mmCIF file with all atom_site columns, C-alpha atoms in Angstrom:
data_model
loop_
_atom_site.group_PDB
_atom_site.id
_atom_site.type_symbol
_atom_site.label_atom_id
_atom_site.label_alt_id
_atom_site.label_comp_id
_atom_site.label_asym_id
_atom_site.label_entity_id
_atom_site.label_seq_id
_atom_site.pdbx_PDB_ins_code
_atom_site.Cartn_x
_atom_site.Cartn_y
_atom_site.Cartn_z
_atom_site.occupancy
_atom_site.B_iso_or_equiv
_atom_site.pdbx_formal_charge
_atom_site.auth_seq_id
_atom_site.auth_comp_id
_atom_site.auth_asym_id
_atom_site.auth_atom_id
_atom_site.pdbx_PDB_model_num
ATOM 1   C CA . MET Q 1 1   ? 0.000  0.000  0.000  1.00 65.00 ? 1   MET Q CA 1
ATOM 2   C CA . LYS Q 1 2   ? 1.167  3.499  -0.756 1.00 90.00 ? 2   LYS Q CA 1
ATOM 3   C CA . ALA Q 1 3   ? 2.700  5.414  2.155  1.00 95.00 ? 3   ALA Q CA 1
ATOM 4   C CA . LYS Q 1 4   ? 2.796  9.175  2.689  1.00 97.00 ? 4   LYS Q CA 1
ATOM 5   C CA . ILE Q 1 5   ? 6.363  10.444 3.056  1.00 98.00 ? 5   ILE Q CA 1
ATOM 6   C CA . LEU Q 1 6   ? 7.170  13.992 4.158  1.00 98.00 ? 6   LEU Q CA 1
ATOM 7   C CA . ILE Q 1 7   ? 10.623 15.300 3.162  1.00 98.00 ? 7   ILE Q CA 1
ATOM 8   C CA . VAL Q 1 8   ? 11.806 18.144 5.415  1.00 98.00 ? 8   VAL Q CA 1
ATOM 9   C CA . ASP Q 1 9   ? 15.009 20.038 4.662  1.00 97.00 ? 9   ASP Q CA 1
ATOM 10  C CA . ASP Q 1 10  ? 15.808 23.741 4.354  1.00 96.00 ? 10  ASP Q CA 1
ATOM 11  C CA . GLN Q 1 11  ? 18.012 23.056 1.306  1.00 96.00 ? 11  GLN Q CA 1
ATOM 12  C CA . ALA Q 1 12  ? 16.026 22.667 -1.915 1.00 97.00 ? 12  ALA Q CA 1
ATOM 13  C CA . GLU Q 1 13  ? 18.750 20.556 -3.536 1.00 96.00 ? 13  GLU Q CA 1
ATOM 14  C CA . ILE Q 1 14  ? 18.588 17.998 -0.701 1.00 96.00 ? 14  ILE Q CA 1
ATOM 15  C CA . ARG Q 1 15  ? 14.784 17.814 -0.941 1.00 97.00 ? 15  ARG Q CA 1
ATOM 16  C CA . ARG Q 1 16  ? 15.168 17.329 -4.696 1.00 97.00 ? 16  ARG Q CA 1
ATOM 17  C CA . LEU Q 1 17  ? 17.735 14.540 -4.207 1.00 96.00 ? 17  LEU Q CA 1
ATOM 18  C CA . VAL Q 1 18  ? 15.533 12.735 -1.669 1.00 97.00 ? 18  VAL Q CA 1
ATOM 19  C CA . ARG Q 1 19  ? 12.499 13.111 -3.954 1.00 97.00 ? 19  ARG Q CA 1
ATOM 20  C CA . TYR Q 1 20  ? 14.503 11.813 -6.907 1.00 96.00 ? 20  TYR Q CA 1
ATOM 21  C CA . ALA Q 1 21  ? 15.672 8.789  -4.893 1.00 95.00 ? 21  ALA Q CA 1
ATOM 22  C CA . LEU Q 1 22  ? 12.133 7.959  -3.724 1.00 97.00 ? 22  LEU Q CA 1
ATOM 23  C CA . GLU Q 1 23  ? 10.050 8.936  -6.754 1.00 93.00 ? 23  GLU Q CA 1
ATOM 24  C CA . ASP Q 1 24  ? 9.912  5.419  -8.198 1.00 91.00 ? 24  ASP Q CA 1
ATOM 25  C CA . SER Q 1 25  ? 8.750  3.960  -4.874 1.00 89.00 ? 25  SER Q CA 1
ATOM 26  C CA . GLY Q 1 26  ? 5.074  4.543  -5.627 1.00 91.00 ? 26  GLY Q CA 1
ATOM 27  C CA . HIS Q 1 27  ? 4.611  6.447  -2.369 1.00 94.00 ? 27  HIS Q CA 1
ATOM 28  C CA . ALA Q 1 28  ? 3.031  9.895  -2.081 1.00 97.00 ? 28  ALA Q CA 1
ATOM 29  C CA . LEU Q 1 29  ? 5.807  12.445 -1.496 1.00 98.00 ? 29  LEU Q CA 1
ATOM 30  C CA . PHE Q 1 30  ? 5.367  15.815 0.212  1.00 98.00 ? 30  PHE Q CA 1
ATOM 31  C CA . GLU Q 1 31  ? 7.960  18.495 0.945  1.00 98.00 ? 31  GLU Q CA 1
ATOM 32  C CA . ALA Q 1 32  ? 8.559  21.244 3.482  1.00 98.00 ? 32  ALA Q CA 1
ATOM 33  C CA . ALA Q 1 33  ? 11.434 23.734 3.644  1.00 97.00 ? 33  ALA Q CA 1
ATOM 34  C CA . ASN Q 1 34  ? 11.204 24.360 7.395  1.00 96.00 ? 34  ASN Q CA 1
ATOM 35  C CA . GLY Q 1 35  ? 9.963  22.848 10.629 1.00 96.00 ? 35  GLY Q CA 1
ATOM 36  C CA . ALA Q 1 36  ? 6.904  25.057 11.076 1.00 96.00 ? 36  ALA Q CA 1
ATOM 37  C CA . LEU Q 1 37  ? 5.590  24.280 7.589  1.00 97.00 ? 37  LEU Q CA 1
ATOM 38  C CA . ALA Q 1 38  ? 6.406  20.596 8.066  1.00 98.00 ? 38  ALA Q CA 1
ATOM 39  C CA . LEU Q 1 39  ? 4.326  20.489 11.238 1.00 98.00 ? 39  LEU Q CA 1
ATOM 40  C CA . GLN Q 1 40  ? 1.361  22.055 9.407  1.00 98.00 ? 40  GLN Q CA 1
ATOM 41  C CA . ILE Q 1 41  ? 1.678  19.560 6.556  1.00 98.00 ? 41  ILE Q CA 1
ATOM 42  C CA . ALA Q 1 42  ? 2.089  16.635 8.965  1.00 98.00 ? 42  ALA Q CA 1
ATOM 43  C CA . ARG Q 1 43  ? -1.090 17.616 10.803 1.00 98.00 ? 43  ARG Q CA 1
ATOM 44  C CA . ALA Q 1 44  ? -2.963 17.772 7.486  1.00 98.00 ? 44  ALA Q CA 1
ATOM 45  C CA . ILE Q 1 45  ? -1.699 14.599 5.788  1.00 98.00 ? 45  ILE Q CA 1
ATOM 46  C CA . LYS Q 1 46  ? -0.724 12.367 8.753  1.00 97.00 ? 46  LYS Q CA 1
ATOM 47  C CA . PRO Q 1 47  ? 2.455  11.003 7.097  1.00 98.00 ? 47  PRO Q CA 1
ATOM 48  C CA . ASP Q 1 48  ? 3.659  7.472  7.617  1.00 97.00 ? 48  ASP Q CA 1
ATOM 49  C CA . LEU Q 1 49  ? 7.307  8.500  7.463  1.00 97.00 ? 49  LEU Q CA 1
ATOM 50  C CA . VAL Q 1 50  ? 9.257  11.755 7.720  1.00 98.00 ? 50  VAL Q CA 1
ATOM 51  C CA . VAL Q 1 51  ? 12.734 12.206 6.247  1.00 98.00 ? 51  VAL Q CA 1
ATOM 52  C CA . LEU Q 1 52  ? 13.972 14.993 8.494  1.00 97.00 ? 52  LEU Q CA 1
ATOM 53  C CA . ASP Q 1 53  ? 16.979 17.313 8.439  1.00 94.00 ? 53  ASP Q CA 1
ATOM 54  C CA . GLN Q 1 54  ? 18.353 18.005 11.898 1.00 91.00 ? 54  GLN Q CA 1
ATOM 55  C CA . MET Q 1 55  ? 19.848 21.464 11.319 1.00 90.00 ? 55  MET Q CA 1
ATOM 56  C CA . MET Q 1 56  ? 17.322 24.002 10.051 1.00 92.00 ? 56  MET Q CA 1
ATOM 57  C CA . PRO Q 1 57  ? 16.733 27.658 10.933 1.00 91.00 ? 57  PRO Q CA 1
ATOM 58  C CA . GLY Q 1 58  ? 13.794 28.389 13.212 1.00 92.00 ? 58  GLY Q CA 1
ATOM 59  C CA . MET Q 1 59  ? 12.311 25.093 14.354 1.00 94.00 ? 59  MET Q CA 1
ATOM 60  C CA . ASP Q 1 60  ? 15.119 22.574 13.944 1.00 93.00 ? 60  ASP Q CA 1
ATOM 61  C CA . GLY Q 1 61  ? 14.691 18.867 13.327 1.00 93.00 ? 61  GLY Q CA 1
ATOM 62  C CA . LEU Q 1 62  ? 14.837 17.863 16.981 1.00 94.00 ? 62  LEU Q CA 1
ATOM 63  C CA . GLU Q 1 63  ? 12.167 20.415 17.896 1.00 95.00 ? 63  GLU Q CA 1
ATOM 64  C CA . LEU Q 1 64  ? 9.955  19.204 15.058 1.00 96.00 ? 64  LEU Q CA 1
ATOM 65  C CA . LEU Q 1 65  ? 10.545 15.614 16.118 1.00 96.00 ? 65  LEU Q CA 1
ATOM 66  C CA . ALA Q 1 66  ? 9.472  16.450 19.677 1.00 95.00 ? 66  ALA Q CA 1
ATOM 67  C CA . SER Q 1 67  ? 6.333  18.159 18.340 1.00 96.00 ? 67  SER Q CA 1
ATOM 68  C CA . LEU Q 1 68  ? 5.450  15.151 16.181 1.00 97.00 ? 68  LEU Q CA 1
ATOM 69  C CA . LYS Q 1 69  ? 5.979  12.668 18.997 1.00 95.00 ? 69  LYS Q CA 1
ATOM 70  C CA . GLY Q 1 70  ? 4.018  14.895 21.384 1.00 96.00 ? 70  GLY Q CA 1
ATOM 71  C CA . GLU Q 1 71  ? 0.836  14.853 19.301 1.00 96.00 ? 71  GLU Q CA 1
ATOM 72  C CA . PRO Q 1 72  ? -1.280 11.696 19.662 1.00 96.00 ? 72  PRO Q CA 1
ATOM 73  C CA . GLU Q 1 73  ? -2.286 11.658 15.989 1.00 96.00 ? 73  GLU Q CA 1
ATOM 74  C CA . LEU Q 1 74  ? 1.351  11.948 14.867 1.00 97.00 ? 74  LEU Q CA 1
ATOM 75  C CA . SER Q 1 75  ? 3.250  10.078 17.568 1.00 95.00 ? 75  SER Q CA 1
ATOM 76  C CA . HIS Q 1 76  ? 3.335  6.883  15.457 1.00 94.00 ? 76  HIS Q CA 1
ATOM 77  C CA . VAL Q 1 77  ? 5.112  8.584  12.542 1.00 97.00 ? 77  VAL Q CA 1
ATOM 78  C CA . LEU Q 1 78  ? 8.389  6.944  11.574 1.00 97.00 ? 78  LEU Q CA 1
ATOM 79  C CA . VAL Q 1 79  ? 11.325 9.374  11.373 1.00 97.00 ? 79  VAL Q CA 1
ATOM 80  C CA . LEU Q 1 80  ? 14.534 9.024  9.396  1.00 96.00 ? 80  LEU Q CA 1
ATOM 81  C CA . MET Q 1 81  ? 16.888 11.768 10.566 1.00 94.00 ? 81  MET Q CA 1
ATOM 82  C CA . LEU Q 1 82  ? 19.032 12.914 7.640  1.00 91.00 ? 82  LEU Q CA 1
ATOM 83  C CA . THR Q 1 83  ? 21.773 15.289 8.710  1.00 85.00 ? 83  THR Q CA 1
ATOM 84  C CA . ALA Q 1 84  ? 25.328 16.489 8.253  1.00 85.00 ? 84  ALA Q CA 1
ATOM 85  C CA . ASN Q 1 85  ? 25.796 16.158 12.029 1.00 76.00 ? 85  ASN Q CA 1
ATOM 86  C CA . ALA Q 1 86  ? 27.887 12.999 12.178 1.00 69.00 ? 86  ALA Q CA 1
ATOM 87  C CA . GLU Q 1 87  ? 28.978 13.167 15.802 1.00 74.00 ? 87  GLU Q CA 1
ATOM 88  C CA . GLY Q 1 88  ? 27.859 10.396 18.131 1.00 74.00 ? 88  GLY Q CA 1
ATOM 89  C CA . ARG Q 1 89  ? 26.090 12.805 20.475 1.00 82.00 ? 89  ARG Q CA 1
ATOM 90  C CA . ASP Q 1 90  ? 24.000 14.178 17.585 1.00 80.00 ? 90  ASP Q CA 1
ATOM 91  C CA . LYS Q 1 91  ? 22.940 10.690 16.595 1.00 83.00 ? 91  LYS Q CA 1
ATOM 92  C CA . GLN Q 1 92  ? 22.131 9.825  20.210 1.00 85.00 ? 92  GLN Q CA 1
ATOM 93  C CA . ALA Q 1 93  ? 20.109 13.040 20.628 1.00 86.00 ? 93  ALA Q CA 1
ATOM 94  C CA . ALA Q 1 94  ? 18.051 12.220 17.529 1.00 87.00 ? 94  ALA Q CA 1
ATOM 95  C CA . LEU Q 1 95  ? 17.438 8.615  18.533 1.00 87.00 ? 95  LEU Q CA 1
ATOM 96  C CA . SER Q 1 96  ? 16.609 9.625  22.113 1.00 89.00 ? 96  SER Q CA 1
ATOM 97  C CA . ALA Q 1 97  ? 14.105 12.178 20.796 1.00 90.00 ? 97  ALA Q CA 1
ATOM 98  C CA . GLY Q 1 98  ? 12.277 9.442  18.888 1.00 92.00 ? 98  GLY Q CA 1
ATOM 99  C CA . ALA Q 1 99  ? 13.978 9.122  15.497 1.00 94.00 ? 99  ALA Q CA 1
ATOM 100 C CA . ASN Q 1 100 ? 13.890 5.564  14.193 1.00 94.00 ? 100 ASN Q CA 1
ATOM 101 C CA . TYR Q 1 101 ? 16.991 5.768  12.007 1.00 92.00 ? 101 TYR Q CA 1
ATOM 102 C CA . PHE Q 1 102 ? 19.844 8.198  11.448 1.00 89.00 ? 102 PHE Q CA 1
ATOM 103 C CA . LEU Q 1 103 ? 21.573 8.766  8.084  1.00 92.00 ? 103 LEU Q CA 1
ATOM 104 C CA . THR Q 1 104 ? 24.410 11.237 7.598  1.00 90.00 ? 104 THR Q CA 1
ATOM 105 C CA . LYS Q 1 105 ? 24.940 13.581 4.656  1.00 90.00 ? 105 LYS Q CA 1
ATOM 106 C CA . PRO Q 1 106 ? 26.358 13.111 2.151  1.00 91.00 ? 106 PRO Q CA 1
ATOM 107 C CA . PHE Q 1 107 ? 24.397 9.923  1.603  1.00 92.00 ? 107 PHE Q CA 1
ATOM 108 C CA . ALA Q 1 108 ? 24.001 7.335  -1.107 1.00 94.00 ? 108 ALA Q CA 1
ATOM 109 C CA . PRO Q 1 109 ? 20.480 7.566  -2.579 1.00 93.00 ? 109 PRO Q CA 1
ATOM 110 C CA . ALA Q 1 110 ? 20.326 3.750  -2.700 1.00 95.00 ? 110 ALA Q CA 1
ATOM 111 C CA . LYS Q 1 111 ? 21.014 3.615  1.062  1.00 95.00 ? 111 LYS Q CA 1
ATOM 112 C CA . LEU Q 1 112 ? 18.159 6.082  1.650  1.00 96.00 ? 112 LEU Q CA 1
ATOM 113 C CA . VAL Q 1 113 ? 15.785 3.962  -0.441 1.00 96.00 ? 113 VAL Q CA 1
ATOM 114 C CA . ASP Q 1 114 ? 16.860 0.812  1.411  1.00 95.00 ? 114 ASP Q CA 1
ATOM 115 C CA . LEU Q 1 115 ? 16.290 2.419  4.824  1.00 95.00 ? 115 LEU Q CA 1
ATOM 116 C CA . VAL Q 1 116 ? 12.880 3.783  3.838  1.00 96.00 ? 116 VAL Q CA 1
ATOM 117 C CA . THR Q 1 117 ? 11.872 0.363  2.515  1.00 95.00 ? 117 THR Q CA 1
ATOM 118 C CA . VAL Q 1 118 ? 12.996 -1.381 5.712  1.00 94.00 ? 118 VAL Q CA 1
ATOM 119 C CA . MET Q 1 119 ? 11.232 1.182  7.893  1.00 95.00 ? 119 MET Q CA 1
ATOM 120 C CA . LEU Q 1 120 ? 7.947  0.961  6.008  1.00 95.00 ? 120 LEU Q CA 1
ATOM 121 C CA . LYS Q 1 121 ? 7.970  -2.845 5.935  1.00 93.00 ? 121 LYS Q CA 1
ATOM 122 C CA . ALA Q 1 122 ? 8.590  -3.006 9.677  1.00 88.00 ? 122 ALA Q CA 1
ATOM 123 C CA . ARG Q 1 123 ? 5.738  -0.691 10.652 1.00 79.00 ? 123 ARG Q CA 1
ATOM 124 C CA . PRO Q 1 124 ? 2.208  -1.787 11.437 1.00 67.00 ? 124 PRO Q CA 1
ATOM 125 C CA . ALA Q 1 125 ? -0.290 -1.685 8.560  1.00 54.00 ? 125 ALA Q CA 1
ATOM 126 C CA . LEU Q 1 126 ? -1.138 1.787  7.294  1.00 44.00 ? 126 LEU Q CA 1
ATOM 127 C CA . GLN Q 1 127 ? -3.930 3.410  9.236  1.00 44.00 ? 127 GLN Q CA 1
#
């Protein structure tokens, strides 16, 4: 079944690369350039998975993640944190905040597709 995937990154070229990697997946893809817009979109579409940049101006990825996990209708959303922050403490902060997986930039598009596939197969049936 088709999943709804929200791509959140302040850099248009990263959103484009993620979209390009996932466009043949058959899933519905949505994009947001910042955390505040992403939260609005997430509330409207109830995504199954969010590919989320950690470092963004305004509401950063960890703040958005906390907002998603704090809302009952969105707390089930799977989150793949995609970030240039490669330090162990950044990864631990993301995972502790509720991210399911952590992928560092630069990334191989095939690795992204593999992770998304694994995440979606492991989740309960789409609501």
